[in-house]
C-alpha positions as a Markdown table, in Angstrom:
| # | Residue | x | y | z |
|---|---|---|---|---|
| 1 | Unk | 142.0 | 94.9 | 10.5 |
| 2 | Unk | 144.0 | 94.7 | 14.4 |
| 3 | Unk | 142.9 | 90.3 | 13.8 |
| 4 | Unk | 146.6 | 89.8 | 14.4 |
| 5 | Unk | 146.8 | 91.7 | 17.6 |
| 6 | Unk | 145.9 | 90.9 | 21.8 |
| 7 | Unk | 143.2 | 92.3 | 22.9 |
| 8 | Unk | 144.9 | 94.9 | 24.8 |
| 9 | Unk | 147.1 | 96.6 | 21.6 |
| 10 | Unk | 143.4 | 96.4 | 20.2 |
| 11 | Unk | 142.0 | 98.3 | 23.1 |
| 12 | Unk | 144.8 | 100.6 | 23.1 |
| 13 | Unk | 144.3 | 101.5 | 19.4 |
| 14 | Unk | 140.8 | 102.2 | 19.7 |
| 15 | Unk | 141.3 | 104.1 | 22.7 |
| 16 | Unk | 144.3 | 106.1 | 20.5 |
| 17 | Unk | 141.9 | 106.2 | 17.6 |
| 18 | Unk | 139.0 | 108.1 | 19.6 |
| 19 | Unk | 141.2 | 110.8 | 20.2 |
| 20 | Unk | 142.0 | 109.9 | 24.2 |
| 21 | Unk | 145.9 | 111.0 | 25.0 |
| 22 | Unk | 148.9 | 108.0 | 26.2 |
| 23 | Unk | 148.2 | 109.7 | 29.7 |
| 24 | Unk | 144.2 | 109.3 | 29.6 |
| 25 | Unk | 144.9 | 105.6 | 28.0 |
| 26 | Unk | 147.5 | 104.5 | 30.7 |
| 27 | Unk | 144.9 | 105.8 | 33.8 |
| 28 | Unk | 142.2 | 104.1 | 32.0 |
| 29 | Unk | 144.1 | 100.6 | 31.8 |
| 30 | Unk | 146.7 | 101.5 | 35.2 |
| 31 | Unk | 149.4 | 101.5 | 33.0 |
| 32 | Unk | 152.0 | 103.9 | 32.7 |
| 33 | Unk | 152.7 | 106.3 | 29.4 |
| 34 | Unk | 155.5 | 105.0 | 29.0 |
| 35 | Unk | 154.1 | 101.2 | 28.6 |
| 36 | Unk | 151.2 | 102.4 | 26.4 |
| 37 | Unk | 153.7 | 104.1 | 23.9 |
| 38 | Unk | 155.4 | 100.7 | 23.7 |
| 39 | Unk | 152.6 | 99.3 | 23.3 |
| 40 | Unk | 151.2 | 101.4 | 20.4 |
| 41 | Unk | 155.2 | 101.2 | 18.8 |
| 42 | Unk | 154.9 | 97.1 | 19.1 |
| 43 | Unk | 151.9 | 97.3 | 17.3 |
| 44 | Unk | 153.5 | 98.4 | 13.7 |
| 45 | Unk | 155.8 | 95.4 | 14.4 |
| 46 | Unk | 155.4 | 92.7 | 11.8 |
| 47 | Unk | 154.3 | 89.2 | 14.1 |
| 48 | Unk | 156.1 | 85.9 | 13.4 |
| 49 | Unk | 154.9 | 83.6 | 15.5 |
| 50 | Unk | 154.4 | 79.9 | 16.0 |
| 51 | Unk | 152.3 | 78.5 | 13.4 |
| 52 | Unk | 149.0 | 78.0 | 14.4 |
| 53 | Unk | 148.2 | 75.0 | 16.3 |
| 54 | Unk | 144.9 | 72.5 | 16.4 |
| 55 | Unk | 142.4 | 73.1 | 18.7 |
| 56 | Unk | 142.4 | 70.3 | 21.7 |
| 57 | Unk | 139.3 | 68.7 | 20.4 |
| 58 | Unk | 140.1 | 69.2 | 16.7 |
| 59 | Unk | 143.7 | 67.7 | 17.6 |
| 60 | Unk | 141.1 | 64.4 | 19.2 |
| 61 | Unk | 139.4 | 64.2 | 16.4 |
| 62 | Unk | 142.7 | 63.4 | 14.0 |
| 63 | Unk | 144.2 | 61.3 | 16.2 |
| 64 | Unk | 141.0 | 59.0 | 16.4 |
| 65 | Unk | 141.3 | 58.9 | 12.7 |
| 66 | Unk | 144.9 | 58.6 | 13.0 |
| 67 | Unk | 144.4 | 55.7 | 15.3 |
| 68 | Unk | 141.6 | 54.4 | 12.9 |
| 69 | Unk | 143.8 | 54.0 | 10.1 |
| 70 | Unk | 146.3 | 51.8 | 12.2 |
| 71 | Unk | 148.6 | 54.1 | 13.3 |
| 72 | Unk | 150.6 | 53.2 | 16.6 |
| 73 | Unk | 150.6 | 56.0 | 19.6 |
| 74 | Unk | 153.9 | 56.2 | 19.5 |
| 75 | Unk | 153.7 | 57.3 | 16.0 |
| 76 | Unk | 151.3 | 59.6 | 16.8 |
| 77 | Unk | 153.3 | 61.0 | 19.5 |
| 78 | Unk | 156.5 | 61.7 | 17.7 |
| 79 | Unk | 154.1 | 63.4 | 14.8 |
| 80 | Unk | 152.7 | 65.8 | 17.4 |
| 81 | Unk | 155.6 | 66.0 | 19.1 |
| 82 | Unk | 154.2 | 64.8 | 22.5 |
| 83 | Unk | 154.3 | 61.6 | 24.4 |
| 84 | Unk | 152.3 | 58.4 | 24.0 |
| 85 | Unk | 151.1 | 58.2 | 27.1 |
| 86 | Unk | 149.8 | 62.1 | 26.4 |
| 87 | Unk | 148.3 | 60.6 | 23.2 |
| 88 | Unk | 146.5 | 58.0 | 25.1 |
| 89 | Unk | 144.4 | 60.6 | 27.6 |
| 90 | Unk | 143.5 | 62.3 | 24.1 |
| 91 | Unk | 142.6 | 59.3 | 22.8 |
| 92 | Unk | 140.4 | 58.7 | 25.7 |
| 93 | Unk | 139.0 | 62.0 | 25.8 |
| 94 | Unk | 138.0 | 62.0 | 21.9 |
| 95 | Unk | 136.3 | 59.1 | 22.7 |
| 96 | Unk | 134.5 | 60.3 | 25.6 |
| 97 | Unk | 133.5 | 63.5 | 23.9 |
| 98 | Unk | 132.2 | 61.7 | 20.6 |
| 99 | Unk | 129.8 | 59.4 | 23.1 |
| 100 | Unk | 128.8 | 62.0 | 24.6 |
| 101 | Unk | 127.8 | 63.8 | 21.3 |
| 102 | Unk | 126.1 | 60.8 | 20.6 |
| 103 | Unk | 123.9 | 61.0 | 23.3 |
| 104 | Unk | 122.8 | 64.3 | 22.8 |
């Protein structure tokens, strides 16, 4: 339902929701009223955010594929908007997390 939110708009809705007042919520979390009311306004706000982004080891695993089908670092860099050398240490790691998925 709140997936979209922090965990603290969440905790302030539920809070809201169980019938506590701003004042009881902003003690609770040593807020003040003022910032929970913001809070529970910013809430109703439609989110537009980055997109979503791979998870580090997720973001390993395609770029050992990537790497697999002959793509250059540098390629790989520019696609993920970081730097070769950066793509290198991922490289590394993917590696170093599939051996040790390997071994058990």
């Amino acid at each position: 339902m709140h997936d979209h939110l922090r965990p603290v708009e969440r905790r302030i809705l539920a809070l809201r929701a169980s019938g506590e007042s701003t004042d009881q919520i902003a003690a609770r979390l040593r807020r003040s009223p003022a910032h929970v009311e913001r809070i529970i306004t910013w809430t109703d706000i439609p989110r537009s955010g980055p997109a979503p982004m791979l998870a580090p080891m997720a973001r390993g695993r395609v770029v050992l594929a990537l790497r697999g089908d002959g793509m250059s670092r540098e390629a790989i860099a520019e696609k993920f908007g970081r730097s070769a050398e950066s793509i290198r240490r991922l490289e590394g790691l993917a590696h170093y997390r599939r051996a040790l998925d390997l071994l058990g």
